[in-house]
Amino acid sequence: MTTRYSAFSLFKEGLAGQTGWQPAWRSPEPKLSYDAIVIGGGGHGLATAYYLAKNHNITSVAVLEKGWIGGGNTGRNTTVVRSNYYYPESIELYGLAHRLYEGLSKELNYNVMLSQRGMVNLCHSTGEMEIGARTVNAMQINGIDAELFSPDDVRRVAPIYNFSPDARFPVFGGIWQGRAGTARHDAVAWGYARAASRLGVDIIQNCEITDFIIEGGRCRGVQTSRGAIRAERIGMAVAGHSSVLAAKAGFRLPINSYALQACVSEPVKPILDTVVL
């Protein structure tokens, strides 16, 4: 059983020389079979396992991760938490995710470092302002907080930006969502791993999928670098590797995987703590 984090436990461990902490999650040997297998130990895979256990009482679950928890795409993304989308379907999905984030640290008993400092998407032309107005209207109609900013509004939250009319990208305004912000997504993965493990989910790291066990036209399990593991239900949450694993399983997804390179900067105060450029 993992220690429940609190101010008291932090004080107690400080007095004891930090010697009483338990591992954040269990690292058991894989069993021969489970009720369900989730391939991918990132935020989505771990969240899937956690909610299977918490909401559906399915605790015989294995999360199989090729590397280590928090070492994949989850640890390399842009940290933005937002729900500023146009289409109703996207608003519904990201709106729910946004609300979950707002209570996630308390639910998981793990600080995911959510900082709701707001986010502005800049508009650099009259055409973009028209699109921005439509987006704000769509968000508000669907119950999501949003404001259409003027250049003065943008200047108030991002005074360091170059507001000269001769700037390469002059500011015409922007879309503001005050509830948006940032979170440590690797901490999100660690929090979900810890909470799922407490509910009985097995977190199996350094476990690469090498093939799928297909019997009678149905997937019955996976071959891994740590042996065969069977399950009645198998899900994949492997981001850019989705098409690769789908090919191993013998089917083609209607998507293509592309390598994406991005420069992601840390939130350096006070420059990047109020605006995402």
Short mmCIF file of C-alpha atoms in Angstrom, two decimals:
data_model
loop_
_atom_site.label_atom_id
_atom_site.label_comp_id
_atom_site.label_asym_id
_atom_site.label_seq_id
_atom_site.Cartn_x
_atom_site.Cartn_y
_atom_site.Cartn_z
CA MET A 1 0.00 0.00 0.00
CA THR A 2 1.47 3.35 -0.98
CA THR A 3 1.73 6.19 1.52
CA ARG A 4 -0.96 8.84 1.29
CA TYR A 5 0.72 12.16 0.58
CA SER A 6 -0.08 14.97 3.00
CA ALA A 7 1.59 17.80 4.90
CA PHE A 8 1.74 15.48 7.91
CA SER A 9 3.47 12.66 6.00
CA LEU A 10 5.94 15.16 4.53
CA PHE A 11 6.74 16.50 8.02
CA LYS A 12 7.00 12.98 9.45
CA GLU A 13 9.40 11.82 6.73
CA GLY A 14 11.46 14.96 7.18
CA LEU A 15 12.03 14.02 10.81
CA ALA A 16 12.80 10.42 9.83
CA GLY A 17 15.38 11.34 7.20
CA GLN A 18 13.05 10.53 4.27
CA THR A 19 13.50 6.80 4.89
CA GLY A 20 9.85 5.71 5.12
CA TRP A 21 8.55 6.48 1.65
CA GLN A 22 7.13 3.56 -0.29
CA PRO A 23 7.45 3.18 -4.09
CA ALA A 24 4.85 5.29 -5.88
CA TRP A 25 3.44 2.21 -7.60
CA ARG A 26 4.00 -1.53 -7.58
CA SER A 27 6.26 -3.13 -10.21
CA PRO A 28 5.09 -6.77 -10.23
CA GLU A 29 6.04 -9.53 -12.58
CA PRO A 30 3.42 -9.92 -15.32
CA LYS A 31 0.76 -12.56 -14.79
CA LEU A 32 -0.13 -15.09 -17.45
CA SER A 33 -3.56 -13.54 -18.01
CA TYR A 34 -5.74 -10.53 -17.13
CA ASP A 35 -9.27 -9.38 -17.76
CA ALA A 36 -7.87 -6.49 -19.78
CA ILE A 37 -4.55 -5.28 -21.16
CA VAL A 38 -3.78 -1.66 -21.94
CA ILE A 39 -0.79 -1.19 -24.21
CA GLY A 40 0.97 2.09 -23.48
CA GLY A 41 1.89 3.59 -20.11
CA GLY A 42 1.36 7.23 -20.98
CA GLY A 43 -1.38 9.53 -19.72
CA HIS A 44 -4.14 7.99 -21.84
CA GLY A 45 -3.23 4.37 -21.13
CA LEU A 46 -2.86 4.88 -17.39
CA ALA A 47 -6.05 6.92 -17.21
CA THR A 48 -7.88 4.12 -19.04
CA ALA A 49 -6.64 1.57 -16.52
CA TYR A 50 -7.46 3.84 -13.57
CA TYR A 51 -11.05 4.50 -14.65
CA LEU A 52 -11.59 0.82 -15.51
CA ALA A 53 -10.70 0.03 -11.90
CA LYS A 54 -12.37 3.03 -10.24
CA ASN A 55 -15.58 3.38 -12.26
CA HIS A 56 -16.12 -0.17 -13.52
CA ASN A 57 -14.48 -2.29 -10.81
CA ILE A 58 -12.26 -4.04 -13.37
CA THR A 59 -9.01 -4.40 -11.44
CA SER A 60 -7.42 -7.36 -13.23
CA VAL A 61 -5.72 -5.00 -15.65
CA ALA A 62 -2.14 -4.80 -16.91
CA VAL A 63 -0.62 -1.64 -18.35
CA LEU A 64 2.26 -2.67 -20.61
CA GLU A 65 4.88 0.02 -21.25
CA LYS A 66 7.85 -0.44 -23.58
CA GLY A 67 9.99 2.03 -21.62
CA TRP A 68 9.28 3.70 -18.30
CA ILE A 69 6.31 5.64 -16.94
CA GLY A 70 6.51 9.30 -17.96
CA GLY A 71 9.27 8.68 -20.51
CA GLY A 72 7.25 8.74 -23.72
CA ASN A 73 5.15 11.38 -25.44
CA THR A 74 3.48 12.23 -22.13
CA GLY A 75 6.76 13.59 -20.83
CA ARG A 76 7.50 15.57 -23.99
CA ASN A 77 4.28 17.38 -24.86
CA THR A 78 3.51 21.08 -24.54
CA THR A 79 1.86 20.93 -21.08
CA VAL A 80 -1.14 23.03 -22.22
CA VAL A 81 -4.52 22.30 -20.63
CA ARG A 82 -7.40 23.96 -22.51
CA SER A 83 -10.81 23.49 -24.11
CA ASN A 84 -10.82 26.33 -26.67
CA TYR A 85 -12.20 24.42 -29.65
CA TYR A 86 -14.78 25.22 -32.32
CA TYR A 87 -16.80 22.10 -33.10
CA PRO A 88 -19.38 20.87 -30.55
CA GLU A 89 -17.88 17.37 -30.50
CA SER A 90 -14.42 18.75 -29.70
CA ILE A 91 -15.83 21.13 -27.10
CA GLU A 92 -17.67 18.26 -25.37
CA LEU A 93 -14.55 16.05 -25.28
CA TYR A 94 -12.02 18.68 -24.24
CA GLY A 95 -14.48 20.38 -21.90
CA LEU A 96 -14.85 17.13 -19.95
CA ALA A 97 -11.08 16.61 -19.92
CA HIS A 98 -10.56 20.19 -18.73
CA ARG A 99 -12.99 19.71 -15.83
CA LEU A 100 -11.27 16.46 -14.86
CA TYR A 101 -7.92 18.24 -14.78
CA GLU A 102 -9.26 20.83 -12.36
CA GLY A 103 -9.87 18.19 -9.70
CA LEU A 104 -7.19 15.71 -10.69
CA SER A 105 -4.54 16.50 -8.07
CA LYS A 106 -7.06 16.01 -5.26
CA GLU A 107 -8.55 12.86 -6.79
CA LEU A 108 -5.19 11.19 -7.40
CA ASN A 109 -3.55 12.53 -4.23
CA TYR A 110 -0.71 13.68 -6.45
CA ASN A 111 0.24 17.21 -7.50
CA VAL A 112 0.00 17.42 -11.30
CA MET A 113 1.07 21.08 -11.04
CA LEU A 114 -1.99 22.49 -12.78
CA SER A 115 -1.60 26.26 -13.11
CA GLN A 116 -4.64 27.96 -14.65
CA ARG A 117 -2.93 31.18 -15.70
CA GLY A 118 -4.98 31.62 -18.88
CA MET A 119 -4.20 31.26 -22.56
CA VAL A 120 -4.52 33.62 -25.50
CA ASN A 121 -4.47 32.62 -29.17
CA LEU A 122 -3.33 35.68 -31.09
CA CYS A 123 -5.04 36.93 -34.24
CA HIS A 124 -2.85 38.69 -36.81
CA SER A 125 -5.37 39.86 -39.42
CA THR A 126 -8.98 40.94 -39.76
CA GLY A 127 -9.75 37.52 -41.25
CA GLU A 128 -8.30 35.78 -38.19
CA MET A 129 -10.32 38.07 -35.94
CA GLU A 130 -13.48 36.98 -37.74
CA ILE A 131 -12.55 33.34 -37.21
CA GLY A 132 -11.71 34.20 -33.59
CA ALA A 133 -15.15 35.76 -33.06
CA ARG A 134 -16.83 32.67 -34.47
CA THR A 135 -14.75 30.42 -32.23
CA VAL A 136 -15.57 32.48 -29.13
CA ASN A 137 -19.28 32.40 -29.98
CA ALA A 138 -19.17 28.61 -30.49
CA MET A 139 -17.39 28.12 -27.16
CA GLN A 140 -19.79 30.35 -25.24
CA ILE A 141 -22.88 28.72 -26.81
CA ASN A 142 -21.54 25.34 -25.64
CA GLY A 143 -20.86 26.53 -22.09
CA ILE A 144 -17.08 27.04 -22.33
CA ASP A 145 -15.50 30.23 -20.98
CA ALA A 146 -14.07 32.46 -23.71
CA GLU A 147 -13.51 36.13 -24.52
CA LEU A 148 -12.62 37.93 -27.72
CA PHE A 149 -9.66 40.16 -26.88
CA SER A 150 -8.80 43.52 -28.38
CA PRO A 151 -5.15 44.57 -28.79
CA ASP A 152 -5.42 46.43 -25.46
CA ASP A 153 -6.71 43.28 -23.76
CA VAL A 154 -3.79 41.29 -25.14
CA ARG A 155 -1.36 44.00 -24.00
CA ARG A 156 -2.78 43.72 -20.47
CA VAL A 157 -1.97 39.99 -20.16
CA ALA A 158 1.15 39.89 -22.39
CA PRO A 159 2.89 43.26 -22.14
CA ILE A 160 6.20 41.89 -23.44
CA TYR A 161 4.81 41.18 -26.91
CA ASN A 162 5.80 43.48 -29.79
CA PHE A 163 2.65 45.54 -30.45
CA SER A 164 4.21 47.77 -33.10
CA PRO A 165 2.08 48.06 -36.27
CA ASP A 166 5.31 47.37 -38.19
CA ALA A 167 5.84 44.03 -36.41
CA ARG A 168 6.06 40.96 -38.60
CA PHE A 169 2.91 39.64 -36.95
CA PRO A 170 0.87 42.64 -35.77
CA VAL A 171 -1.68 41.95 -33.04
CA PHE A 172 -5.31 42.46 -34.04
CA GLY A 173 -6.66 40.73 -30.93
CA GLY A 174 -7.03 37.18 -29.70
CA ILE A 175 -9.09 34.38 -28.16
CA TRP A 176 -8.76 34.29 -24.37
CA GLN A 177 -9.62 31.37 -22.11
CA GLY A 178 -9.01 32.25 -18.48
CA ARG A 179 -9.36 28.70 -17.18
CA ALA A 180 -6.67 27.38 -19.51
CA GLY A 181 -3.17 26.82 -18.23
CA THR A 182 -0.40 24.28 -17.93
CA ALA A 183 0.24 21.01 -16.11
CA ARG A 184 3.18 18.64 -15.77
CA HIS A 185 1.97 15.81 -17.98
CA ASP A 186 4.66 13.44 -16.76
CA ALA A 187 3.29 14.12 -13.26
CA VAL A 188 -0.17 13.30 -14.62
CA ALA A 189 1.17 9.91 -15.74
CA TRP A 190 2.85 9.31 -12.37
CA GLY A 191 -0.32 10.26 -10.52
CA TYR A 192 -2.50 7.95 -12.58
CA ALA A 193 0.05 5.12 -12.25
CA ARG A 194 0.12 5.51 -8.49
CA ALA A 195 -3.67 5.66 -8.16
CA ALA A 196 -4.26 2.75 -10.56
CA SER A 197 -1.70 0.62 -8.73
CA ARG A 198 -3.47 1.28 -5.42
CA LEU A 199 -6.65 -0.12 -7.01
CA GLY A 200 -4.89 -3.33 -8.07
CA VAL A 201 -3.76 -2.52 -11.62
CA ASP A 202 -0.37 -4.02 -12.57
CA ILE A 203 2.07 -1.49 -14.04
CA ILE A 204 4.55 -3.45 -16.18
CA GLN A 205 7.48 -1.37 -17.45
CA ASN A 206 10.21 -2.39 -19.91
CA CYS A 207 7.70 -4.67 -21.60
CA GLU A 208 7.73 -4.35 -25.39
CA ILE A 209 4.96 -5.80 -27.55
CA THR A 210 6.50 -8.05 -30.18
CA ASP A 211 3.35 -9.65 -31.60
CA PHE A 212 -0.34 -10.32 -31.03
CA ILE A 213 -1.87 -13.70 -30.24
CA ILE A 214 -4.66 -14.25 -32.77
CA GLU A 215 -6.85 -17.33 -32.35
CA GLY A 216 -10.04 -17.98 -34.28
CA GLY A 217 -9.91 -14.53 -35.82
CA ARG A 218 -9.86 -12.86 -32.40
CA CYS A 219 -7.07 -11.24 -30.40
CA ARG A 220 -6.46 -13.31 -27.29
CA GLY A 221 -3.30 -11.73 -25.97
CA VAL A 222 0.13 -10.36 -26.76
CA GLN A 223 3.66 -11.65 -27.09
CA THR A 224 6.07 -9.40 -25.20
CA SER A 225 9.73 -9.13 -24.32
CA ARG A 226 8.67 -10.55 -20.94
CA GLY A 227 6.65 -13.48 -22.27
CA ALA A 228 3.11 -14.15 -23.48
CA ILE A 229 0.28 -12.37 -21.68
CA ARG A 230 -3.36 -13.20 -22.41
CA ALA A 231 -6.54 -11.18 -21.97
CA GLU A 232 -10.10 -11.07 -23.29
CA ARG A 233 -9.87 -7.34 -23.99
CA ILE A 234 -6.86 -5.44 -25.31
CA GLY A 235 -6.64 -1.72 -25.93
CA MET A 236 -3.87 0.39 -27.46
CA ALA A 237 -2.94 3.87 -26.24
CA VAL A 238 0.40 4.30 -27.97
CA ALA A 239 0.16 7.69 -29.70
CA GLY A 240 2.38 7.81 -32.77
CA HIS A 241 3.02 4.07 -32.63
CA SER A 242 -0.68 3.26 -33.17
CA SER A 243 -0.31 2.36 -36.84
CA VAL A 244 2.84 0.32 -36.12
CA LEU A 245 1.12 -1.85 -33.51
CA ALA A 246 -2.04 -2.08 -35.60
CA ALA A 247 0.04 -3.56 -38.40
CA LYS A 248 1.45 -6.13 -35.96
CA ALA A 249 -2.13 -7.06 -35.05
CA GLY A 250 -3.01 -7.49 -38.71
CA PHE A 251 -5.23 -4.50 -39.45
CA ARG A 252 -4.76 -1.01 -40.87
CA LEU A 253 -5.91 2.12 -39.10
CA PRO A 254 -7.38 4.96 -41.19
CA ILE A 255 -4.57 7.22 -39.96
CA ASN A 256 -0.91 7.78 -40.71
CA SER A 257 1.80 8.30 -38.11
CA TYR A 258 4.28 11.11 -38.69
CA ALA A 259 7.32 12.13 -36.72
CA LEU A 260 6.79 15.51 -35.06
CA GLN A 261 9.62 17.67 -33.80
CA ALA A 262 8.77 20.51 -31.44
CA CYS A 263 10.78 22.88 -29.28
CA VAL A 264 9.03 22.99 -25.90
CA SER A 265 10.31 25.59 -23.44
CA GLU A 266 9.93 25.52 -19.68
CA PRO A 267 7.65 28.18 -18.13
CA VAL A 268 10.33 30.81 -17.41
CA LYS A 269 8.90 33.50 -15.15
CA PRO A 270 7.79 36.18 -15.71
CA ILE A 271 8.03 35.88 -19.50
CA LEU A 272 6.04 32.71 -20.16
CA ASP A 273 3.81 32.48 -17.08
CA THR A 274 0.89 34.45 -18.49
CA VAL A 275 0.80 33.70 -22.18
CA VAL A 276 1.45 30.91 -24.64
CA LEU A 277 2.80 32.45 -27.83
#
